């Protein structure tokens, strides 16, 4: 039986954090067992926000190292850079002709970007979701693993497919969004989404050193209502408890920690120390594999070159079908 296909992408922002990992990368890795997977470094998307583009190469390399270290297997899975497969820009143009402008300007993700970069509301920013739809549709992906912040873009992609297929025939495939059980990871402030764009220490990177992990965890916000150890804690609103549960893999033990926290026998500082130790251990194999890949940077670029060649085969085929459907002469 033919395997289904998975596609996902991420902006080259450099080293990946726990939000990327628990929200998306963990699924990228798991889905390799059952699907043909295609994972893309979306450098063109990055241009919608980046003004200084000089770190793009380094960011791409660092991000792909993280993917490989997390378990993405380039012998099975296609890993490539978006701009190396230019067919995507042609599909982007064609999809743009069936996209009502109002759909784009009404998207909450667009409004957020306008707030974030009011001096740089470029044309590419408006078209961002169309390019993202082109990414997914070029590979006829059945499933797209992402964090919950990408949900509006996935819904937009599905609407584009319906509209395009109604006009030109059943050419494009409507993809399903795939979420992990932790589709939104909060940053160390315990309030905003873990992300790179905020001040540096709001995220923990997978490749952080044990010292950095300890420093960041010890500075993280826990239960905001708990000022002293003798105050009863509320693990259900404590971000450290949430993160701890994700790496612990032992529910009975987490239940005990929750009881100790509620009963004020386990203090936040003590709990953070415990979590930091376990996170360092959890990430140890990752750091090891990453260091091995980092000994041969050329191999990483070879993986990306090979990935682009494999991606182009699929991309050209879909693009031909789409052009025929649109009746381009
Ligand atoms: P990007 O680069 O912002 O993030 C990459 C992936 O990580 C997830 N993620 C999170 N999940 C949970 N909690 C968090 N704090 C967190 N931060 C990031 C994101 O949801 C994403 O899955 N528009 C996309 C890139 C893209 C794409 C695509 C994705 C372009 N084309 C086609 C899928 C399919 C983005 O900016 O992701």
Short mmCIF file of C-alpha atoms and ligand atoms in Angstrom, two decimals:
data_model
loop_
_atom_site.label_atom_id
_atom_site.label_comp_id
_atom_site.label_asym_id
_atom_site.label_seq_id
_atom_site.Cartn_x
_atom_site.Cartn_y
_atom_site.Cartn_z
CA UNK A 1 0.00 0.00 0.00
CA UNK A 2 1.21 3.49 -0.82
CA UNK A 3 2.34 5.43 2.24
CA UNK A 4 0.80 8.79 2.96
CA UNK A 5 2.97 11.89 2.85
CA UNK A 6 3.86 14.32 5.61
CA UNK A 7 5.19 17.83 5.07
CA UNK A 8 6.30 20.43 7.55
CA UNK A 9 8.50 23.48 7.61
CA UNK A 10 10.16 25.84 10.03
CA UNK A 11 11.75 29.25 9.66
CA UNK A 12 15.53 29.21 9.95
CA UNK A 13 15.79 30.92 13.33
CA UNK A 14 18.86 28.94 14.41
CA UNK A 15 18.87 26.57 17.34
CA UNK A 16 15.50 25.03 18.11
CA UNK A 17 13.87 25.39 21.52
CA UNK A 18 11.69 23.14 23.65
CA UNK A 19 8.59 24.72 22.07
CA UNK A 20 9.67 23.64 18.60
CA UNK A 21 10.54 20.22 19.96
CA UNK A 22 7.44 19.39 21.98
CA UNK A 23 5.09 21.21 19.61
CA UNK A 24 6.41 19.88 16.30
CA UNK A 25 9.79 18.11 16.01
CA UNK A 26 8.71 15.19 18.17
CA UNK A 27 5.97 14.49 15.64
CA UNK A 28 8.32 15.02 12.67
CA UNK A 29 10.40 12.17 14.10
CA UNK A 30 7.53 9.86 15.06
CA UNK A 31 5.69 10.22 11.72
CA UNK A 32 8.73 8.87 9.86
CA UNK A 33 7.63 5.38 10.93
CA UNK A 34 4.43 5.46 8.91
CA UNK A 35 4.76 8.19 6.31
CA UNK A 36 7.05 9.47 3.60
CA UNK A 37 8.19 12.67 5.23
CA UNK A 38 9.40 15.95 3.77
CA UNK A 39 10.82 18.63 6.10
CA UNK A 40 11.75 22.04 4.84
CA UNK A 41 13.82 24.98 6.07
CA UNK A 42 11.61 27.84 4.86
CA UNK A 43 14.23 30.48 4.13
CA UNK A 44 11.91 32.48 1.84
CA UNK A 45 9.37 32.79 4.64
CA UNK A 46 12.13 34.10 6.90
CA UNK A 47 12.67 36.99 4.48
CA UNK A 48 9.24 38.38 5.36
CA UNK A 49 10.65 39.47 8.73
CA UNK A 50 14.45 39.39 8.54
CA UNK A 51 16.10 42.62 7.51
CA UNK A 52 19.68 41.51 8.16
CA UNK A 53 19.81 38.29 6.15
CA UNK A 54 23.50 37.54 6.79
CA UNK A 55 22.87 34.86 9.46
CA UNK A 56 20.52 32.79 7.24
CA UNK A 57 23.17 30.24 6.32
CA UNK A 58 24.29 29.71 9.90
CA UNK A 59 20.69 29.57 11.17
CA UNK A 60 19.83 26.96 8.55
CA UNK A 61 22.81 24.82 9.51
CA UNK A 62 22.10 25.05 13.26
CA UNK A 63 18.45 24.19 12.77
CA UNK A 64 19.14 21.17 10.58
CA UNK A 65 21.73 19.92 13.09
CA UNK A 66 18.97 20.00 15.72
CA UNK A 67 16.57 18.10 13.47
CA UNK A 68 19.14 15.40 12.74
CA UNK A 69 20.13 15.13 16.40
CA UNK A 70 16.45 14.82 17.38
CA UNK A 71 16.10 11.76 15.13
CA UNK A 72 15.22 12.88 11.63
CA UNK A 73 16.66 10.24 9.34
CA UNK A 74 17.81 11.76 6.03
CA UNK A 75 18.09 8.36 4.38
CA UNK A 76 14.30 7.96 4.63
CA UNK A 77 13.13 11.52 4.94
CA UNK A 78 13.62 14.44 2.58
CA UNK A 79 15.21 17.43 4.32
CA UNK A 80 15.76 20.49 2.15
CA UNK A 81 15.87 24.27 1.91
CA UNK A 82 12.80 25.95 0.43
CA UNK A 83 14.66 28.23 -2.01
CA UNK A 84 16.52 25.22 -3.48
CA UNK A 85 13.24 24.02 -5.02
CA UNK A 86 12.02 27.09 -6.92
CA UNK A 87 8.84 25.36 -8.14
CA UNK A 88 7.27 26.53 -4.90
CA UNK A 89 7.32 30.14 -6.03
CA UNK A 90 5.51 29.25 -9.24
CA UNK A 91 2.77 27.41 -7.35
CA UNK A 92 2.63 30.37 -4.95
CA UNK A 93 1.91 32.68 -7.89
CA UNK A 94 -0.81 30.41 -9.24
CA UNK A 95 -2.48 29.97 -5.84
CA UNK A 96 -2.36 33.72 -5.35
CA UNK A 97 -4.79 34.15 -8.24
CA UNK A 98 -7.50 32.17 -6.43
CA UNK A 99 -6.90 33.72 -3.01
CA UNK A 100 -9.25 36.52 -1.95
CA UNK A 101 -7.17 39.30 -0.42
CA UNK A 102 -9.63 39.61 2.47
CA UNK A 103 -8.84 36.06 3.61
CA UNK A 104 -5.22 37.12 4.07
CA UNK A 105 -5.69 40.47 5.76
CA UNK A 106 -8.26 39.00 8.19
CA UNK A 107 -5.92 36.24 9.44
CA UNK A 108 -4.97 36.72 13.11
CA UNK A 109 -1.38 35.73 12.28
CA UNK A 110 -1.15 38.61 9.78
CA UNK A 111 -2.56 41.08 12.31
CA UNK A 112 0.01 39.89 14.88
CA UNK A 113 2.83 40.48 12.40
CA UNK A 114 1.57 43.98 11.59
CA UNK A 115 1.70 44.71 15.33
CA UNK A 116 5.18 43.17 15.65
CA UNK A 117 6.80 44.87 12.65
CA UNK A 118 4.75 47.99 11.84
CA UNK A 119 7.61 49.49 9.80
CA UNK A 120 7.99 46.42 7.62
CA UNK A 121 4.54 45.38 6.42
CA UNK A 122 5.77 44.07 3.10
CA UNK A 123 3.85 42.36 0.30
CA UNK A 124 5.51 39.03 1.20
CA UNK A 125 4.04 39.23 4.68
CA UNK A 126 0.51 39.38 3.30
CA UNK A 127 1.27 36.43 1.01
CA UNK A 128 2.98 34.39 3.77
CA UNK A 129 0.09 31.89 4.13
CA UNK A 130 -0.15 31.46 0.34
CA UNK A 131 3.54 30.50 0.22
CA UNK A 132 2.95 28.15 3.13
CA UNK A 133 0.00 26.57 1.31
CA UNK A 134 2.25 26.19 -1.76
CA UNK A 135 4.84 24.38 0.40
CA UNK A 136 2.30 21.87 1.61
CA UNK A 137 0.35 21.43 -1.64
CA UNK A 138 3.42 21.03 -3.84
CA UNK A 139 4.13 17.77 -2.01
CA UNK A 140 0.46 16.70 -1.85
CA UNK A 141 0.87 16.24 1.89
CA UNK A 142 -1.82 14.30 3.70
CA UNK A 143 -0.65 15.39 7.14
CA UNK A 144 1.18 18.44 8.51
CA UNK A 145 2.68 18.30 12.01
CA UNK A 146 2.77 21.80 13.57
CA UNK A 147 2.21 23.66 16.83
CA UNK A 148 -1.21 25.22 17.49
CA UNK A 149 0.00 28.70 16.40
CA UNK A 150 -0.05 27.42 12.81
CA UNK A 151 -3.72 26.33 12.93
CA UNK A 152 -5.05 29.41 11.08
CA UNK A 153 -2.54 28.76 8.27
CA UNK A 154 -3.58 25.13 8.00
CA UNK A 155 -7.26 26.04 7.86
CA UNK A 156 -6.43 28.65 5.21
CA UNK A 157 -4.58 25.99 3.19
CA UNK A 158 -7.61 23.70 3.31
CA UNK A 159 -9.88 26.51 2.13
CA UNK A 160 -7.54 27.28 -0.76
CA UNK A 161 -7.63 23.63 -1.80
CA UNK A 162 -11.44 23.59 -1.82
CA UNK A 163 -11.61 26.80 -3.81
CA UNK A 164 -8.92 25.79 -6.28
CA UNK A 165 -10.32 22.29 -6.84
CA UNK A 166 -13.86 23.64 -7.29
CA UNK A 167 -12.57 25.91 -10.05
CA UNK A 168 -10.03 23.66 -11.80
CA UNK A 169 -10.80 20.05 -10.81
CA UNK A 170 -9.49 17.72 -8.10
CA UNK A 171 -5.76 18.40 -8.35
CA UNK A 172 -4.77 19.50 -4.86
CA UNK A 173 -4.89 17.40 -1.68
CA UNK A 174 -6.56 18.75 1.47
CA UNK A 175 -4.09 18.23 4.34
CA UNK A 176 -4.83 17.36 7.97
CA UNK A 177 -3.14 19.19 10.81
CA UNK A 178 -1.34 16.93 13.31
CA UNK A 179 -0.78 18.25 16.84
CA UNK A 180 1.24 16.80 19.71
CA UNK A 181 -0.29 16.62 23.19
CA UNK A 182 1.62 19.85 23.94
CA UNK A 183 0.77 22.08 20.98
CA UNK A 184 1.62 25.31 22.81
CA UNK A 185 4.65 25.50 25.05
CA UNK A 186 5.00 28.60 27.19
CA UNK A 187 8.27 30.44 27.64
CA UNK A 188 10.22 30.73 30.89
CA UNK A 189 8.08 33.72 31.85
CA UNK A 190 5.16 31.29 32.09
CA UNK A 191 2.95 33.67 30.08
CA UNK A 192 3.95 34.09 26.43
CA UNK A 193 4.57 31.36 23.86
CA UNK A 194 8.13 30.07 24.00
CA UNK A 195 9.86 31.82 21.14
CA UNK A 196 13.10 33.26 19.93
CA UNK A 197 11.87 36.73 19.16
CA UNK A 198 11.46 37.69 22.82
CA UNK A 199 14.39 38.38 25.09
CA UNK A 200 16.92 35.58 24.96
CA UNK A 201 16.18 33.71 28.14
CA UNK A 202 12.51 33.03 27.45
CA UNK A 203 13.41 29.79 25.71
CA UNK A 204 15.51 26.74 26.45
CA UNK A 205 17.32 25.50 23.39
CA UNK A 206 17.80 21.79 22.80
CA UNK A 207 21.53 22.38 22.40
CA UNK A 208 21.94 24.52 25.54
CA UNK A 209 24.81 23.51 27.81
CA UNK A 210 23.96 21.94 31.20
CA UNK A 211 25.07 25.21 32.85
CA UNK A 212 22.75 27.30 30.66
CA UNK A 213 19.85 24.92 31.28
CA UNK A 214 20.33 25.17 35.04
CA UNK A 215 20.63 28.95 34.94
CA UNK A 216 17.53 29.36 32.77
CA UNK A 217 15.39 26.90 34.74
CA UNK A 218 16.36 28.47 38.08
CA UNK A 219 15.29 31.86 36.72
CA UNK A 220 11.96 30.59 35.34
CA UNK A 221 8.54 31.63 36.63
CA UNK A 222 6.63 28.86 38.45
CA UNK A 223 3.27 29.21 40.20
CA UNK A 224 2.64 32.97 40.30
CA UNK A 225 0.40 32.67 43.40
CA UNK A 226 3.08 30.94 45.47
CA UNK A 227 5.45 33.35 47.18
CA UNK A 228 6.96 31.14 49.91
CA UNK A 229 7.58 27.42 50.21
CA UNK A 230 4.98 27.20 52.98
CA UNK A 231 2.27 28.43 50.58
CA UNK A 232 0.37 25.57 48.92
CA UNK A 233 1.37 25.27 45.22
CA UNK A 234 -0.84 24.92 42.15
CA UNK A 235 0.90 22.53 39.76
CA UNK A 236 -1.92 22.87 37.23
CA UNK A 237 -0.85 26.47 36.51
CA UNK A 238 2.90 25.97 36.95
CA UNK A 239 4.79 25.98 33.66
CA UNK A 240 7.73 24.11 35.18
CA UNK A 241 5.38 21.34 36.26
CA UNK A 242 3.97 21.15 32.71
CA UNK A 243 7.44 20.96 31.17
CA UNK A 244 8.55 18.43 33.77
CA UNK A 245 5.62 16.15 32.96
CA UNK A 246 6.61 16.21 29.27
CA UNK A 247 10.05 14.78 29.98
CA UNK A 248 9.26 12.61 33.02
CA UNK A 249 7.38 9.78 31.33
CA UNK A 250 6.20 8.57 34.76
CA UNK A 251 2.71 9.77 35.63
CA UNK A 252 2.66 8.21 39.12
CA UNK A 253 5.80 10.14 40.05
CA UNK A 254 4.41 13.39 38.63
CA UNK A 255 1.23 12.84 40.68
CA UNK A 256 3.39 12.52 43.79
CA UNK A 257 5.26 15.73 42.89
CA UNK A 258 1.91 17.48 42.41
CA UNK A 259 0.76 16.28 45.86
CA UNK A 260 4.03 17.43 47.50
CA UNK A 261 3.71 20.77 45.79
CA UNK A 262 0.07 21.23 46.87
CA UNK A 263 0.95 20.12 50.39
CA UNK A 264 3.83 22.64 50.49
CA UNK A 265 6.43 19.96 51.24
CA UNK A 266 8.14 20.54 47.89
CA UNK A 267 9.22 24.12 47.20
CA UNK A 268 9.57 25.73 43.77
CA UNK A 269 13.34 26.11 44.03
CA UNK A 270 13.76 22.48 44.94
CA UNK A 271 11.42 21.39 42.16
CA UNK A 272 13.25 23.52 39.61
CA UNK A 273 16.57 21.99 40.69
CA UNK A 274 15.07 18.53 40.16
CA UNK A 275 13.62 19.49 36.77
CA UNK A 276 16.88 21.06 35.59
CA UNK A 277 18.81 17.89 36.47
CA UNK A 278 16.33 15.71 34.61
CA UNK A 279 16.17 17.97 31.59
CA UNK A 280 19.96 17.90 31.29
CA UNK A 281 19.78 14.12 31.37
CA UNK A 282 16.86 14.01 28.89
CA UNK A 283 18.84 16.11 26.40
CA UNK A 284 22.18 14.31 26.87
CA UNK A 285 21.77 11.86 23.94
CA UNK A 286 20.63 14.77 21.77
CA UNK A 287 23.78 16.77 22.60
CA UNK A 288 25.93 13.73 21.84
CA UNK A 289 24.46 13.04 18.38
CA UNK A 290 24.52 16.75 17.57
CA UNK A 291 28.21 16.97 18.39
CA UNK A 292 28.91 14.01 16.07
CA UNK A 293 27.09 15.67 13.15
CA UNK A 294 28.84 18.96 13.90
CA UNK A 295 32.21 17.31 13.27
CA UNK A 296 31.30 17.13 9.56
CA UNK A 297 29.45 20.30 8.53
CA UNK A 298 29.81 19.42 4.83
CA UNK A 299 27.71 16.31 5.38
CA UNK A 300 24.84 18.50 6.55
CA UNK A 301 24.99 20.54 3.35
CA UNK A 302 25.18 17.31 1.30
CA UNK A 303 22.01 16.08 3.04
CA UNK A 304 20.28 19.32 2.06
CA UNK A 305 21.51 19.13 -1.54
CA UNK A 306 20.35 15.53 -1.86
CA UNK A 307 17.02 16.44 -0.21
CA UNK A 308 16.43 19.25 -2.70
CA UNK A 309 17.09 16.92 -5.64
CA UNK A 310 14.54 14.42 -4.32
CA UNK A 311 12.05 17.18 -3.53
CA UNK A 312 12.33 18.67 -7.03
CA UNK A 313 11.12 15.41 -8.59
CA UNK A 314 7.84 15.54 -6.64
CA UNK A 315 7.53 19.30 -7.01
CA UNK A 316 7.87 19.30 -10.83
CA UNK A 317 5.26 16.61 -11.17
CA UNK A 318 2.67 18.46 -9.08
CA UNK A 319 3.43 21.76 -10.77
CA UNK A 320 2.89 20.18 -14.20
CA UNK A 321 -0.47 18.83 -13.07
CA UNK A 322 -1.52 22.19 -11.66
CA UNK A 323 -0.51 24.08 -14.81
CA UNK A 324 -2.45 21.65 -16.95
CA UNK A 325 -5.48 22.04 -14.69
CA UNK A 326 -5.27 25.84 -14.95
CA UNK A 327 -5.05 25.42 -18.76
CA UNK A 328 -1.90 27.45 -19.11
CA UNK A 329 -0.99 27.23 -22.83
P1 LIG B 1 8.04 28.35 13.05
O1 LIG B 1 9.36 28.41 12.39
O2 LIG B 1 7.59 29.53 13.83
O3 LIG B 1 8.00 27.12 14.06
C1 LIG B 1 8.36 25.79 13.68
C2 LIG B 1 7.40 24.80 14.33
O4 LIG B 1 7.49 24.89 15.76
C3 LIG B 1 6.19 25.10 16.32
N1 LIG B 1 6.35 25.95 17.52
C4 LIG B 1 5.77 25.70 18.71
N2 LIG B 1 4.95 24.71 19.11
C5 LIG B 1 4.55 24.76 20.40
N3 LIG B 1 4.91 25.72 21.28
C6 LIG B 1 5.72 26.73 20.92
N4 LIG B 1 6.09 27.66 21.80
C7 LIG B 1 6.19 26.75 19.57
N5 LIG B 1 6.99 27.59 18.87
C8 LIG B 1 7.08 27.09 17.62
C9 LIG B 1 5.40 25.81 15.23
O5 LIG B 1 4.02 25.67 15.40
C10 LIG B 1 5.93 25.11 13.99
O6 LIG B 1 5.25 23.90 13.78
N6 LIG B 1 4.80 29.21 9.31
C11 LIG B 1 5.66 28.19 9.91
C12 LIG B 1 6.66 27.60 8.94
C13 LIG B 1 6.10 26.98 7.71
C14 LIG B 1 5.37 25.76 7.62
C15 LIG B 1 5.12 25.56 6.23
C16 LIG B 1 4.91 24.86 8.56
C17 LIG B 1 6.24 27.45 6.44
N7 LIG B 1 5.66 26.61 5.55
C18 LIG B 1 4.40 24.44 5.78
C19 LIG B 1 4.20 23.73 8.12
C20 LIG B 1 3.95 23.55 6.75
C21 LIG B 1 6.44 28.83 11.05
O7 LIG B 1 6.71 30.00 11.03
O8 LIG B 1 6.91 27.95 11.99
#
